[in-house]
XYZ file of C-alpha atoms in Angstrom:
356
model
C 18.081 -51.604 -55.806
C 16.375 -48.188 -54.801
C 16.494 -45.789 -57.220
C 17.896 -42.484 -56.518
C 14.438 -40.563 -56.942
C 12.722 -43.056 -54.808
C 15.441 -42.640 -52.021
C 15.294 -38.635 -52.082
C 11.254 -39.255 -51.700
C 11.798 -41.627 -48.866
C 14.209 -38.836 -46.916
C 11.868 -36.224 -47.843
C 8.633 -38.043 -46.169
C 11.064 -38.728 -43.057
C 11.750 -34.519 -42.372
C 8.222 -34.325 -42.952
C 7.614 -36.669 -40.570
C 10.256 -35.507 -37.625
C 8.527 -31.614 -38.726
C 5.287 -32.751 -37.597
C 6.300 -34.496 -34.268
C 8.421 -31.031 -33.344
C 4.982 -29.479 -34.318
C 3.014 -31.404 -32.016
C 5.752 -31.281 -28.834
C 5.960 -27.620 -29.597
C 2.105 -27.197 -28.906
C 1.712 -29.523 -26.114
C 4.795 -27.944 -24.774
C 3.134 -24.710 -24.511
C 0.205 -25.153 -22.333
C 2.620 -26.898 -20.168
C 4.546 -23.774 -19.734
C 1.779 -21.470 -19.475
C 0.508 -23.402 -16.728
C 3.905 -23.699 -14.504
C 3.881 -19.623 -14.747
C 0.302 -19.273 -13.959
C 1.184 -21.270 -10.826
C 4.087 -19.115 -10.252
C 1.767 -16.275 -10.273
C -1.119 -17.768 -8.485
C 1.468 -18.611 -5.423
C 2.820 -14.797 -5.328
C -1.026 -14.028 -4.876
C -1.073 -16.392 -2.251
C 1.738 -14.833 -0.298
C 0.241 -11.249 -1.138
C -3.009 -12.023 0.402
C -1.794 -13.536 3.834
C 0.662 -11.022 3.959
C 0.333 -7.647 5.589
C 0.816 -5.026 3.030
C 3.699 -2.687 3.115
C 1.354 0.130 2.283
C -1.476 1.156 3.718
C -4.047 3.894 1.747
C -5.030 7.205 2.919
C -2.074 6.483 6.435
C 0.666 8.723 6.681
C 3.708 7.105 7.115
C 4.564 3.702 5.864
C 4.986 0.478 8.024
C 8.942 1.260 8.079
C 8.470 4.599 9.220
C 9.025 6.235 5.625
C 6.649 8.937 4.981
C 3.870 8.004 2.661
C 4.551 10.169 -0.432
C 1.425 9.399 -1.999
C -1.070 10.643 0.682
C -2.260 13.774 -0.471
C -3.561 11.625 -3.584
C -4.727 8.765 -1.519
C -7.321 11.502 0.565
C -7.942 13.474 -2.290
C -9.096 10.650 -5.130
C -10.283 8.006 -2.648
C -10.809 4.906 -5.022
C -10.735 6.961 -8.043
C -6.375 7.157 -7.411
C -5.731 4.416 -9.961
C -8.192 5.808 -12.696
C -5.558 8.917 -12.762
C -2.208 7.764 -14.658
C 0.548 9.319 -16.745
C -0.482 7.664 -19.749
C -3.566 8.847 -19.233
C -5.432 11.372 -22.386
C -4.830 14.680 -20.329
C -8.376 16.350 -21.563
C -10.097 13.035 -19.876
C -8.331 13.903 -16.358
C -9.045 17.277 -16.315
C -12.937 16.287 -16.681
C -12.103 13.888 -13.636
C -10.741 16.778 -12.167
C -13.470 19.419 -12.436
C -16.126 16.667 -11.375
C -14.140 16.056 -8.624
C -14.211 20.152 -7.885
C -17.668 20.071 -8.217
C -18.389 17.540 -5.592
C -15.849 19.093 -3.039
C -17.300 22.446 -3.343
C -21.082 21.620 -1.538
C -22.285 25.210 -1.645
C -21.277 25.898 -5.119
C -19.782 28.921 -4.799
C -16.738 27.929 -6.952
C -14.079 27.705 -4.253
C -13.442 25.005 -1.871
C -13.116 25.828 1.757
C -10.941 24.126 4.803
C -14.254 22.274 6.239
C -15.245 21.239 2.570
C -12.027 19.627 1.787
C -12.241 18.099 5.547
C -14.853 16.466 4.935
C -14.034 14.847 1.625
C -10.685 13.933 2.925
C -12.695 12.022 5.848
C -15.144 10.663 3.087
C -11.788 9.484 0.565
C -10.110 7.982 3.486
C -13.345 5.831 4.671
C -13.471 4.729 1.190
C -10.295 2.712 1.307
C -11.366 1.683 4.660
C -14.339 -0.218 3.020
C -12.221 -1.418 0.372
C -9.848 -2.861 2.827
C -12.348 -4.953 4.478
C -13.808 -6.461 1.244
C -10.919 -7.681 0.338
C -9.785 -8.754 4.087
C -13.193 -11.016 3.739
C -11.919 -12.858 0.522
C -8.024 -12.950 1.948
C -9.566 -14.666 5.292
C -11.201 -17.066 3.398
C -8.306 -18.176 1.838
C -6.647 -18.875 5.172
C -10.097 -20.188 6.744
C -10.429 -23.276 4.153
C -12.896 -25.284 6.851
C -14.821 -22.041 7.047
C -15.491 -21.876 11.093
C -14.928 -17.938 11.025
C -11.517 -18.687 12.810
C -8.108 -19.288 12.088
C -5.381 -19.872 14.211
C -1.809 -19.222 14.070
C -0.883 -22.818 13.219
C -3.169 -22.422 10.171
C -1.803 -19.475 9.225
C 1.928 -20.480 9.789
C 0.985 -23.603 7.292
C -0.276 -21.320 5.047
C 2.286 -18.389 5.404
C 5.277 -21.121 4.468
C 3.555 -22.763 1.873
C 3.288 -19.554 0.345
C 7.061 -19.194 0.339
C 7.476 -22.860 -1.105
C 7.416 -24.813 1.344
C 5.367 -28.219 1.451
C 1.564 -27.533 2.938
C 0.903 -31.362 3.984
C 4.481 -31.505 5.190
C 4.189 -28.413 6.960
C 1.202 -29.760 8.585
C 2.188 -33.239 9.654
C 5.139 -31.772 11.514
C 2.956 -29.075 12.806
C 0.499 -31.769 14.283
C 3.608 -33.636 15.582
C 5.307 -30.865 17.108
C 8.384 -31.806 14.900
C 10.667 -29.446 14.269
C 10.969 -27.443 11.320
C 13.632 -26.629 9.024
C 13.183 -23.041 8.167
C 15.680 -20.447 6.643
C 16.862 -17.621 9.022
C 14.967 -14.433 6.787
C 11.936 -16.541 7.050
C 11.917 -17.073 10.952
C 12.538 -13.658 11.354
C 9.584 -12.522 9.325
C 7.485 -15.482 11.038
C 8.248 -13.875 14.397
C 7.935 -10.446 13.836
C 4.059 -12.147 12.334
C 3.446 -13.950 15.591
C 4.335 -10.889 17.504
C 1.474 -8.917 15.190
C -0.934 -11.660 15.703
C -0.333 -11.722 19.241
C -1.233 -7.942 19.098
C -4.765 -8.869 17.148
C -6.090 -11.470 19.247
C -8.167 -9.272 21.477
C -8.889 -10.576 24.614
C -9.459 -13.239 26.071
C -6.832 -14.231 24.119
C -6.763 -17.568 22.276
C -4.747 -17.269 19.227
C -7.605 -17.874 17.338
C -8.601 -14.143 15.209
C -12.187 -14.196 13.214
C -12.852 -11.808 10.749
C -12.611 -8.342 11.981
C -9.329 -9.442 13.819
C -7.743 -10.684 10.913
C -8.607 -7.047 9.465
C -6.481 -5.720 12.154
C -3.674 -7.917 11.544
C -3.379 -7.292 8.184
C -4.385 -3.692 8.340
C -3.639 -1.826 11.822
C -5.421 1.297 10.651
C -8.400 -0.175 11.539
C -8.205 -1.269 15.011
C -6.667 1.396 17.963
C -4.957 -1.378 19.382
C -3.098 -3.002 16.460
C -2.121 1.488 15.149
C -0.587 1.489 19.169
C 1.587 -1.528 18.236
C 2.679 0.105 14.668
C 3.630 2.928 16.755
C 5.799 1.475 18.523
C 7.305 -0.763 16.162
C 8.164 2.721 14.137
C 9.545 4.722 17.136
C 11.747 1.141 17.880
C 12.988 1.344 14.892
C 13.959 5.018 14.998
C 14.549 5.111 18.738
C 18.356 5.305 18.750
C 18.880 6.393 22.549
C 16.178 3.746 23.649
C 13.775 6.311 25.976
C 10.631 5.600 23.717
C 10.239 8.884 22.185
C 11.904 10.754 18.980
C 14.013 13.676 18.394
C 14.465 15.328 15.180
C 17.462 14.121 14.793
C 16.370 10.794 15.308
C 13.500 11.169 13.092
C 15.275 12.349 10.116
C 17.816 9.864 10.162
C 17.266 6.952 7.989
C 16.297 3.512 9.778
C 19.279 1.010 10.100
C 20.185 -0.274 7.292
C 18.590 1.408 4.357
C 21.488 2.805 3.312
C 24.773 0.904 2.915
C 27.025 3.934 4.047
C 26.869 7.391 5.856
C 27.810 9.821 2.330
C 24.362 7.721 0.491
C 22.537 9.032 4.034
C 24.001 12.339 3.500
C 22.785 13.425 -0.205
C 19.120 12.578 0.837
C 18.610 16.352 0.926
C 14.798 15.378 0.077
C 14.663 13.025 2.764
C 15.500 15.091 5.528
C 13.762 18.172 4.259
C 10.604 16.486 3.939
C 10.787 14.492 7.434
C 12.190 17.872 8.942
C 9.010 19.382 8.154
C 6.694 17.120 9.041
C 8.266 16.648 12.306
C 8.503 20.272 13.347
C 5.000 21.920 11.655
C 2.752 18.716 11.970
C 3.606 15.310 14.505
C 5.242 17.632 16.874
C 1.872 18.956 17.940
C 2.971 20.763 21.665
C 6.627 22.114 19.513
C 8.649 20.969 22.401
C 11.445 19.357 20.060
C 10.228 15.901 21.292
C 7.760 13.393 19.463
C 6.634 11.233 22.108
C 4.164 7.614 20.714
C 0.907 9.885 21.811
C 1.558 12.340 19.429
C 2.496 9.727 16.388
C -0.345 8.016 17.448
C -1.926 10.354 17.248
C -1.069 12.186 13.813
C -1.126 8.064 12.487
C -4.824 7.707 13.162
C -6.235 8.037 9.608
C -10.331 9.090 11.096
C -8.991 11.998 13.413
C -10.948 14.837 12.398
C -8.257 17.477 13.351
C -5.625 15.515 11.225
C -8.364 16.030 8.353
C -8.851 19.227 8.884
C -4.987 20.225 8.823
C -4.145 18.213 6.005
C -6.967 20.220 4.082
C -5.626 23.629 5.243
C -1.671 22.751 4.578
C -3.527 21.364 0.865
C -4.840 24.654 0.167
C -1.773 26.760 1.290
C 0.041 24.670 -1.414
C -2.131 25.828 -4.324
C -3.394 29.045 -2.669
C -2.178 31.349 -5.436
C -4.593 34.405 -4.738
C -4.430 33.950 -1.340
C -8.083 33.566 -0.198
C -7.556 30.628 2.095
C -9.764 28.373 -0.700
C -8.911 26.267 -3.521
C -10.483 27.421 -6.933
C -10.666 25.067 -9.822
C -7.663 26.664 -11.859
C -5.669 26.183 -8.686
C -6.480 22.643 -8.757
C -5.838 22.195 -12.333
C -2.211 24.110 -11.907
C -1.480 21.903 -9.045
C -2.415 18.524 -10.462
C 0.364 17.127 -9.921
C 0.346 17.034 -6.165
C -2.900 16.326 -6.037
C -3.208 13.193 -8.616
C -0.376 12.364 -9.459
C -0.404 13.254 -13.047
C 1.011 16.398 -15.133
C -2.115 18.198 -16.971
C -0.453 20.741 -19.509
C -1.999 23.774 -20.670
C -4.528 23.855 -17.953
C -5.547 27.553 -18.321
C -6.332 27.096 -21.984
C -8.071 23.892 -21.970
C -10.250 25.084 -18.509
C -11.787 27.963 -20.355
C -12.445 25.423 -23.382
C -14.681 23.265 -21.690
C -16.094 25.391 -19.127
């Protein structure tokens, strides 16, 4: 017969036992999961780098027609936007600031003119031109896996879907076939409004096949007259309400179809309509004939025109234009901060005459 102590030993080596195996799944367990999420992750990459971006840097209004409330930052801080947060140790941005001041202002006389800011607007905006084509180079190569320096809109359809879960080699074989595909109706409708882009891209002769410095264009119109032509008119379409191709104030300060679920939401945008008020009337209305026609939007769109620069720098400066000298001094800057980076510096008088 078992004794009672021997029994109690026996039960205790068992827990010990079961402990260790939970131990071990637990463990093993782990990398599993950590795996399945960094697919997860690695497959909204995917879709982000085949995708054309809602936003575009240093462009003025947004792909839906919204204005780009980030722009003065964008063509102020070129690459150097992200470097500037909230969190940020105030004392640090304000150094970032005056450097910043001192590269503007070429003939050092401690104030920054229209044509100074111009030009640095031109130079900020270039900047996330180049940094939109590195990247384009590594997103083609994901959707140029042979590496032939073209893809074509079959590729990129296989691609495109298996980003949104759908099986690649599947995707493919019916593809190949000409089967048909079973595919949601939010996902044709985004597939279609992509064909129509790539269309667009495909400069002639056109073969549905885009190399490099199309594939740019697709995924960032700013960079190709063409492509900013057919975001143009994708924006006015959307706006359009009376269908004669060109925009009315009204028209331009109401919100696009259905961004708002009812008419009193549309109504308490008072910033909405103030703000697209007055760009419409003091900056895309260029001839101030109450009508925006796709010339002029194309116009005030086209991130590299000169006079664009040069009237963004001049409405800048009348924003922080304290003393009224047409120029931006550093304290100006440092008062304004805020509009132009982004982030709050507090006691900027104080800590200017600290470190100067």
């Amino acid at each position: 017969m078992v004794s009672k102590r021997a029994f109690i030993c026996s039960l205790g080596s068992i827990y010990l036992s079961l402990l260790f195996v939970f131990l071990l799944m637990d463990v093993y367990a782990r990398p599993a999961n950590s795996s399945a999420l960094k697919e997860k992750v690695a497959d909204s990459k995917d879709e982000n780098e085949i995708l054309p971006p809602d936003h575009l840097n240093g462009i003025k209004m947004e792909m839906d027609g919204h204005l780009n409330k980030e722009f003065h930052q964008e063509v102020f801080l070129g690459k150097e936007m992200e470097e500037f947060d909230e969190d940020s140790e105030p004392r640090r941005n304000r150094r970032k600031l005056m450097i910043i001041f001192s590269k503007v202002d070429q003939n050092r006389d401690k104030k920054i003119s229209a044509k100074e800011l111009q030009r640095w607007i031109i130079e900020k905006t270039e900047e996330h031109f180049q940094e939109a084509v590195e990247e384009n180079k590594m997103h083609f190569r994901a959707v140029d896996p042979d590496g032939d320096g073209h893809v074509s809109w079959d590729e990129y359809k296989i691609k495109f879907l298996a980003s949104k879960g759908f099986n690649e080699k599947e995707v493919a074989e019916k593809i190949k076939n000409n089967e048909e595909l079973k595919i949601d109706e939010e996902t044709q409708e985004v597939l279609d409004n992509l064909k129509d882009r790539w269309y667009q891209a495909d400069n002639p002769p056109a073969d549905l096949l885009l190399d490099e410095e199309e594939f740019l264009s697709f995924l960032h119109p700013e960079h190709s007259r063409g492509m900013l032509k057919f975001m143009v008119k994708e924006i006015v379409r959307d706006l359009d309400q009376d269908g004669n191709k060109k925009l009315t104030l009204s028209e331009f300060i109401s919100l696009p179809v259905g961004t708002v679920e009812n008419q009193q939401a549309q109504d308490i945008d008072d910033d909405w309509v103030k703000d697209r008020k007055k760009e419409f009337e003091e900056v895309i209305d260029a001839d101030h004939d109450g009508i925006v026609t796709m010339e002029e939007l194309e116009e005030y769109m086209d991130p590299m025109n000169e006079y664009n620069a040069l009237n963004e720098a001049k409405q800048m400066i009348a924003v922080a234009d304290e003393n009224q000298n047409h120029h931006l001094e550093l304290d100006e800057i440092l008062k304004y901060s805020e509009y132009f980076t982004g982030s709050k510096l507090m006691d900027y008088a104080r800590n200017v005459h600290e470190e100067f």
